[in-house]
Coordinates of N, CA and C in Angstrom, one line a residue:
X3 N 164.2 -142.3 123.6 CA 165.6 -142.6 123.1 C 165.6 -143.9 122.4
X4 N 165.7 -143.9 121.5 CA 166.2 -145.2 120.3 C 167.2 -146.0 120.6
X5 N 167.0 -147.6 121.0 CA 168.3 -148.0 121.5 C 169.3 -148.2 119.8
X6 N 170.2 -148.3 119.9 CA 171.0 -148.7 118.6 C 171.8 -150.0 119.4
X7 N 172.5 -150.9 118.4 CA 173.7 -151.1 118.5 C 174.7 -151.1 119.6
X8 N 175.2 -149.4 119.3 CA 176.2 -149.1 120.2 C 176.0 -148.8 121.7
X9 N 175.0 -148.5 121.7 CA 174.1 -148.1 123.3 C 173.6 -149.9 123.6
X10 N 173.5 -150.7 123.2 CA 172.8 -151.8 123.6 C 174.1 -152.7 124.3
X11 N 175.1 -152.5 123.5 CA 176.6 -153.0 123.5 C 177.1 -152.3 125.0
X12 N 176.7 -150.9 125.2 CA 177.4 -150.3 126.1 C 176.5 -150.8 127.2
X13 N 175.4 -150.7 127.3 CA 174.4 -151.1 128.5 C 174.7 -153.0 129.0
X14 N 174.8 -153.8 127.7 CA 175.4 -155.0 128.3 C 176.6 -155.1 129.3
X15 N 177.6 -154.4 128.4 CA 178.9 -154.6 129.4 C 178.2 -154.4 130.6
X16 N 177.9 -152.8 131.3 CA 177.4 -152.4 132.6 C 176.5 -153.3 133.6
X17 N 176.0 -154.1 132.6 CA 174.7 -154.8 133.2 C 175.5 -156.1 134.0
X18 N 174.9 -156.3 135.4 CA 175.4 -156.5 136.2 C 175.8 -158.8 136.3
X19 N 174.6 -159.1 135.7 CA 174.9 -160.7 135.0 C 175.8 -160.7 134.5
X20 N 176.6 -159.8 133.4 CA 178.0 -160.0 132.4 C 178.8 -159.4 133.0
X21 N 178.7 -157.9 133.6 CA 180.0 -157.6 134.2 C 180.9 -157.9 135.3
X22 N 180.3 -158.7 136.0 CA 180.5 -159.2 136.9 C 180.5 -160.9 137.1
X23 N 180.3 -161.8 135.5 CA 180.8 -162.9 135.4 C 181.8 -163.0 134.4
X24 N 182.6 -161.7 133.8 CA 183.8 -161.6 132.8 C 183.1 -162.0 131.7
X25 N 182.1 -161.5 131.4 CA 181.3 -161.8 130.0 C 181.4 -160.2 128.7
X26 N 181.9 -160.4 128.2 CA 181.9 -159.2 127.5 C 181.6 -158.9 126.1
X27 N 180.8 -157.7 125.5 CA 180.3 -158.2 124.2 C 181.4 -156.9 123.5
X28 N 181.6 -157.7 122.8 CA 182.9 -157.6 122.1 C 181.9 -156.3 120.8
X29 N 181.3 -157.0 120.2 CA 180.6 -156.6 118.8 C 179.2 -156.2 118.6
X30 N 178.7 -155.8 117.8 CA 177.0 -155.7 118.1 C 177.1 -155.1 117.0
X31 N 176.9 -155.4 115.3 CA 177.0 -154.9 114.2 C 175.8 -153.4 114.1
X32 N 175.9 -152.7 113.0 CA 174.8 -151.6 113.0 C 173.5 -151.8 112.4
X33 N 173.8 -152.9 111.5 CA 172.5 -153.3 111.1 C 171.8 -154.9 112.1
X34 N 172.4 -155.3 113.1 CA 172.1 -156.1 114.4 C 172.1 -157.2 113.9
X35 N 172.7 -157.5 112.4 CA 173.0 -159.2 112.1 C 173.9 -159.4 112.7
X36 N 175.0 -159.2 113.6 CA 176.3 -160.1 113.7 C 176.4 -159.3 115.2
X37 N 177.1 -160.6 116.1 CA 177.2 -159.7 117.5 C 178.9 -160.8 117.6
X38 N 179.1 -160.5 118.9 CA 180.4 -161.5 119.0 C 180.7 -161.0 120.9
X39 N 180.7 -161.8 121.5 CA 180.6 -162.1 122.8 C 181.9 -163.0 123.5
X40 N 182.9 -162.4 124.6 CA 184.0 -162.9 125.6 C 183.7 -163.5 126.4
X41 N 183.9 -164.4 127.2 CA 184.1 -164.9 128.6 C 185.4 -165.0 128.9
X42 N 185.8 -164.2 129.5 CA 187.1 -163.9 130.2 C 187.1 -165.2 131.5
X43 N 187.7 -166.1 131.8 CA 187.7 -166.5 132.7 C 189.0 -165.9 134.3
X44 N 188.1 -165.6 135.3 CA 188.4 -165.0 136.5 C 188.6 -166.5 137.5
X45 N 189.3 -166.0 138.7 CA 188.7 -166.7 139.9 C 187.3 -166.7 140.7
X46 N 186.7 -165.5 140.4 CA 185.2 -165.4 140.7 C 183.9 -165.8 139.8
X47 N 184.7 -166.6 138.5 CA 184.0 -167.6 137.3 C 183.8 -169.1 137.1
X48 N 184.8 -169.6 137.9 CA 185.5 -170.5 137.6 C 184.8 -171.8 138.7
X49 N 185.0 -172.6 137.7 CA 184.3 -173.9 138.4 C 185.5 -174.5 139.8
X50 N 184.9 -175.7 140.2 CA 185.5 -176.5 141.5 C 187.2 -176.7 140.7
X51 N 187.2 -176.9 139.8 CA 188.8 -177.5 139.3 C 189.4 -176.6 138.4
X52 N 188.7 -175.1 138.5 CA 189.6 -174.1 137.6 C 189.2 -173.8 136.6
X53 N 188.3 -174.6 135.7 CA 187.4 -174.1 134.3 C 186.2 -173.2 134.6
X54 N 185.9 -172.8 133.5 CA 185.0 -172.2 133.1 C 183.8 -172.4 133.6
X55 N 183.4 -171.7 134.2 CA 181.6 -172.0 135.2 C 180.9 -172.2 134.3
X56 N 180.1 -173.5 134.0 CA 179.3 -173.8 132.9 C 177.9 -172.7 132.9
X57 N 177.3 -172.3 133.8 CA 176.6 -171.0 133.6 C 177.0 -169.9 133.6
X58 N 178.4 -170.0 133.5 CA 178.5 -168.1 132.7 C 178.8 -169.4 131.0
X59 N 179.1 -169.8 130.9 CA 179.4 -170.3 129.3 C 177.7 -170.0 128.8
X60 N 176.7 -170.9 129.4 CA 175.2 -170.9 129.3 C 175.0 -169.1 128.9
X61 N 175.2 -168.8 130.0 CA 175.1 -166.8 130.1 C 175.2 -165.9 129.1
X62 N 176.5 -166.6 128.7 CA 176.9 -165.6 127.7 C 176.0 -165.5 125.9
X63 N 175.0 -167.1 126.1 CA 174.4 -167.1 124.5 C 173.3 -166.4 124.8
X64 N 172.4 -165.8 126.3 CA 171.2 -165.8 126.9 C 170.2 -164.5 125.5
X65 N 170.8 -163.3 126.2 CA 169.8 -162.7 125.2 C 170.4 -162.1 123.7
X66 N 171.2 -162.5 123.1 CA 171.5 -162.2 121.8 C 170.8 -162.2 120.4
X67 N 170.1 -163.5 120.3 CA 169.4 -164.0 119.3 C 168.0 -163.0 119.4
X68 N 167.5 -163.2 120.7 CA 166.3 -162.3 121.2 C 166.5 -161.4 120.4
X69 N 167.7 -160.5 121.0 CA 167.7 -158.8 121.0 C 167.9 -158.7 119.6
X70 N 168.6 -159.5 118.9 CA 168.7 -159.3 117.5 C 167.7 -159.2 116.4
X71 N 166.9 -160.3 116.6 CA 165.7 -160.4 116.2 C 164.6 -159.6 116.0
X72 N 164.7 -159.2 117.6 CA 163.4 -158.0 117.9 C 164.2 -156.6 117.9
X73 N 165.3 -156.1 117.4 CA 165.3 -155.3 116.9 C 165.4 -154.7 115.0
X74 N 165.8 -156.0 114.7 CA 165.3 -156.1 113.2 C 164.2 -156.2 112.8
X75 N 163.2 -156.9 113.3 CA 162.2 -157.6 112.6 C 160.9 -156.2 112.5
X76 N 161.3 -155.2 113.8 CA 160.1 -154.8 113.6 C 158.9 -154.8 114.7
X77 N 158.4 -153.8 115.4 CA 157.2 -153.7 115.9 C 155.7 -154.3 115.9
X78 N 156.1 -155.0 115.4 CA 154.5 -155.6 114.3 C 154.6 -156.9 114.7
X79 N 155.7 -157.4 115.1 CA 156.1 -158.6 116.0 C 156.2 -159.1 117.4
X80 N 156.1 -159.9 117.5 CA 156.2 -160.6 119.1 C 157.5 -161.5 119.0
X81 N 158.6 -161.1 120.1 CA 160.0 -162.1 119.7 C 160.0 -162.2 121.4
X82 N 160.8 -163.7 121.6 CA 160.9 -163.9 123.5 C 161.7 -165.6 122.9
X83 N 162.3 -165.3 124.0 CA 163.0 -166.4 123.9 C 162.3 -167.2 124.7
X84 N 162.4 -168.8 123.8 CA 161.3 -169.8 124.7 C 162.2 -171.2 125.2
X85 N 163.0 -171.6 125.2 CA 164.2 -172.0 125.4 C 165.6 -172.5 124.9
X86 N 166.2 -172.9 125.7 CA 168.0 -173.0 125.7 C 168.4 -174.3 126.1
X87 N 169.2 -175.1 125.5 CA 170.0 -176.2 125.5 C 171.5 -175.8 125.8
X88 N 172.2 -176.9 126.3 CA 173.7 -176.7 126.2 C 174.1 -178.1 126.1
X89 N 175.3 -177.5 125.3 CA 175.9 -179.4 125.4 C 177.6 -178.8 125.9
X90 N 178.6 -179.5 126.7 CA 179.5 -179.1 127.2 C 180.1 -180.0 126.6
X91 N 181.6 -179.9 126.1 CA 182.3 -180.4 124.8 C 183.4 -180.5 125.9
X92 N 184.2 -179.5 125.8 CA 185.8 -179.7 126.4 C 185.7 -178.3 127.7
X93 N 186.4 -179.0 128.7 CA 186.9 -177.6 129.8 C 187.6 -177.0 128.9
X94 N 187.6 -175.9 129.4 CA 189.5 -175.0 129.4 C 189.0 -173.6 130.4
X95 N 190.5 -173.3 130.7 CA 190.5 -172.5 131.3 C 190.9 -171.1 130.3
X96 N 191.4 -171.4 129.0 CA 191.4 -169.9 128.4 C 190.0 -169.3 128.0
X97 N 190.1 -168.2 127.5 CA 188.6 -167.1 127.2 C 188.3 -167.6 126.2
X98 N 187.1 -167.8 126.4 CA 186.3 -168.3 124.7 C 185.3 -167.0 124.5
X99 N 184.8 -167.7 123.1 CA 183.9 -166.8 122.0 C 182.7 -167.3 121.6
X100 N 181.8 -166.2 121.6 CA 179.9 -166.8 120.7 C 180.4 -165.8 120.1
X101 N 179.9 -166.4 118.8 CA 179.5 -165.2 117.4 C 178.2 -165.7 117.1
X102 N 177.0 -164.9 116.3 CA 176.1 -165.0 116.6 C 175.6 -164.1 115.5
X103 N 174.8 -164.9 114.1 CA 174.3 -164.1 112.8 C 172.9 -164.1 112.6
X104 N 172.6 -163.2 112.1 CA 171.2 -163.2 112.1 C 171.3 -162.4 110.5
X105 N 171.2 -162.8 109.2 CA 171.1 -162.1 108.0 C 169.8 -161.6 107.7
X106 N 169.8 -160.6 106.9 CA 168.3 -159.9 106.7 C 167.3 -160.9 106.1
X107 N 167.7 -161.9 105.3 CA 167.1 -162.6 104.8 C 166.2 -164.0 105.5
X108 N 166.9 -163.9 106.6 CA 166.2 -164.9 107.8 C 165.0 -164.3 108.1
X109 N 165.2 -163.1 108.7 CA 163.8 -161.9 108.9 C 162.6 -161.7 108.0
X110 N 163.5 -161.9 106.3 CA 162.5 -162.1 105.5 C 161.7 -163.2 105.5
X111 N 162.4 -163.8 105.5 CA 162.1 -165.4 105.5 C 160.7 -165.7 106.3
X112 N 161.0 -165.4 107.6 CA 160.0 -165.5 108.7 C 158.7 -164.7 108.5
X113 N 158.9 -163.5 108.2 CA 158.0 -162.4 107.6 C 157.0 -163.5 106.4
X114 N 157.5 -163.6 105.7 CA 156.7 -164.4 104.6 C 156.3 -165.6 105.7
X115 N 156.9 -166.5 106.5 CA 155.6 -167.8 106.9 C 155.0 -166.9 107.9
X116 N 155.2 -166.2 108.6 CA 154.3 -165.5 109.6 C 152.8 -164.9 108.7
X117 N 153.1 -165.0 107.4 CA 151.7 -164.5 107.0 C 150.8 -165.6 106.3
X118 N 151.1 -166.6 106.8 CA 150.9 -168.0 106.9 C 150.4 -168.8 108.4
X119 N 151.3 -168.6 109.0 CA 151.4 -169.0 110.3 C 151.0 -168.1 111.5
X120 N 150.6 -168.8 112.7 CA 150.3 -167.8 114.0 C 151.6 -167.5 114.5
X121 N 152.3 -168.4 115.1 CA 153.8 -168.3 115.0 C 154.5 -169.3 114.5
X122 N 155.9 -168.7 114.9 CA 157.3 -169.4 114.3 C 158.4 -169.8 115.6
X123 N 159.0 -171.0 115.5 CA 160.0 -170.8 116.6 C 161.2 -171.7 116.0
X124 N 161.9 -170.7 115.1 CA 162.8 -170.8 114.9 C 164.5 -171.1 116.0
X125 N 165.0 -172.2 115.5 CA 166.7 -172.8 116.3 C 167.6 -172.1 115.8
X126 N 168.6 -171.8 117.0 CA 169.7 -171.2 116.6 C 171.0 -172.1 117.2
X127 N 172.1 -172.6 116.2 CA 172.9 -173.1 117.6 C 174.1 -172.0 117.2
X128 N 174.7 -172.1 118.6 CA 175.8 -171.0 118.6 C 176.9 -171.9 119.4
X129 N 178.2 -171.8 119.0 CA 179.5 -172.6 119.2 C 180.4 -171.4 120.0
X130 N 180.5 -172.6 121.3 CA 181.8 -171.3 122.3 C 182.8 -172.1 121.8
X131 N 183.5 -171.3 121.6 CA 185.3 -171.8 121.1 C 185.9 -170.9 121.9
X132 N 187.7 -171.5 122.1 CA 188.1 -171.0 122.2 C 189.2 -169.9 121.2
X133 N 189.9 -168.9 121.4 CA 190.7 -168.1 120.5 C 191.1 -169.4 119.3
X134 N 191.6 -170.6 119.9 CA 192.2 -171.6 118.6 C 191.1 -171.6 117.9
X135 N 190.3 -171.7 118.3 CA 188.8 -172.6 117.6 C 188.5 -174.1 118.1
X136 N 189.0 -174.0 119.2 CA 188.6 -175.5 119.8 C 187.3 -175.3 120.1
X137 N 186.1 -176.3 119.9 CA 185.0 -176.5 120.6 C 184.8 -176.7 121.9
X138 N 184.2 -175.6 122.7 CA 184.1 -175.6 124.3 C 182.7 -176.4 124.2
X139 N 181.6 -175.7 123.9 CA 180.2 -176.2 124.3 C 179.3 -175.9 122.6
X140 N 178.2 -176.2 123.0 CA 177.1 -175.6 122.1 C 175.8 -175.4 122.3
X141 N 175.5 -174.8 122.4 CA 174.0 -174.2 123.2 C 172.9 -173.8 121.7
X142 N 171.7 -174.4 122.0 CA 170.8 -174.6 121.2 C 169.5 -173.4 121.4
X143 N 169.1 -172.4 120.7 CA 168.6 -171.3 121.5 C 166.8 -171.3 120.2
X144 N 166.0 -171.4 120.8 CA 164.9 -171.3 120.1 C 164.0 -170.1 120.5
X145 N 163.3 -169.4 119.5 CA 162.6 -168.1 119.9 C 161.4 -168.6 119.4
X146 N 160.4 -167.5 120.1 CA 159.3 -167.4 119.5 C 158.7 -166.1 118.4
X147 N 158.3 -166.1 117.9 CA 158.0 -165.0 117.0 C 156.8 -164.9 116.6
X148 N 155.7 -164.1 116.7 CA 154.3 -164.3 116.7 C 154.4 -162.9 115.5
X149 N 152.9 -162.8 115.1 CA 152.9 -161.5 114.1 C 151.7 -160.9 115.3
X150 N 152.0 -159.8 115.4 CA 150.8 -159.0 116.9 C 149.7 -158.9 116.4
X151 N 149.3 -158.7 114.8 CA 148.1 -158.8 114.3 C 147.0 -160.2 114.5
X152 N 147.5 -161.1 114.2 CA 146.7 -162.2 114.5 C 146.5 -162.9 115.6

């Protein structure tokens, strides 16, 4: 079975890390450049003073970039995420948002130094806001990407 998209989207919600820290992915485009991701904040989320548990905020950037990646790029590849930063900006207690792009041309991109290079480990930063657009955090997400032939 082929995962797509919409099956990837439906298996996150279910999956027991998100559904059960009010994490929800909102989006998961058909060609896997653009995703868009909730944190609902709960009482079973929420830090010592009422905000947002800084590890479901961390949670919610975890495998996006990954999955996007290694479903674009192709078989012929090696993609894993090699690590994650966060920087915490402002509390709040309303739901914030990751959006999260990956254009085809990044893929190309990589494709051409991978035939250069052993690997690549390309940075992503991704910004939680809230619905205003206030800056909650920002979390810094680096992959690895190897070509399986060499």
């Amino acid at each position: 079975m082929k995962i797509t998209p919409k099956r990837l989207k439906f298996g996150l919600n279910l999956w027991f890390p998100f559904r059960f820290t009010g994490i929800k992915v909102l989006v998961i485009k058909d060609d896997w450049t653009y995703a868009k991701v909730r944190l609902k904040r709960s009482w079973y989320n929420q830090n010592a003073v009422g905000t947002h548990y800084g590890g479901s905020l961390f949670s919610m950037t975890d495998p996006f970039y990954m999955l996007m990646a290694f479903y674009q790029i192709g078989k012929d590849y090696i993609v894993w995420d090699k690590k994650a930063e966060i920087k915490f900006i402002k509390a709040t207690k309303k739901d914030v948002f990751a959006e999260y792009h990956l254009p085809q041309e990044t893929l190309d991109e990589w494709k051409q130094q991978l035939k250069t290079q052993d690997k690549i480990e390309p940075v992503f930063e991704v910004d939680i806001k809230d619905a205003e657009g206030n800056m909650i955090a920002k979390v810094w997400k680096t992959l690895y990407i190897a070509n399986k032939s060499k």
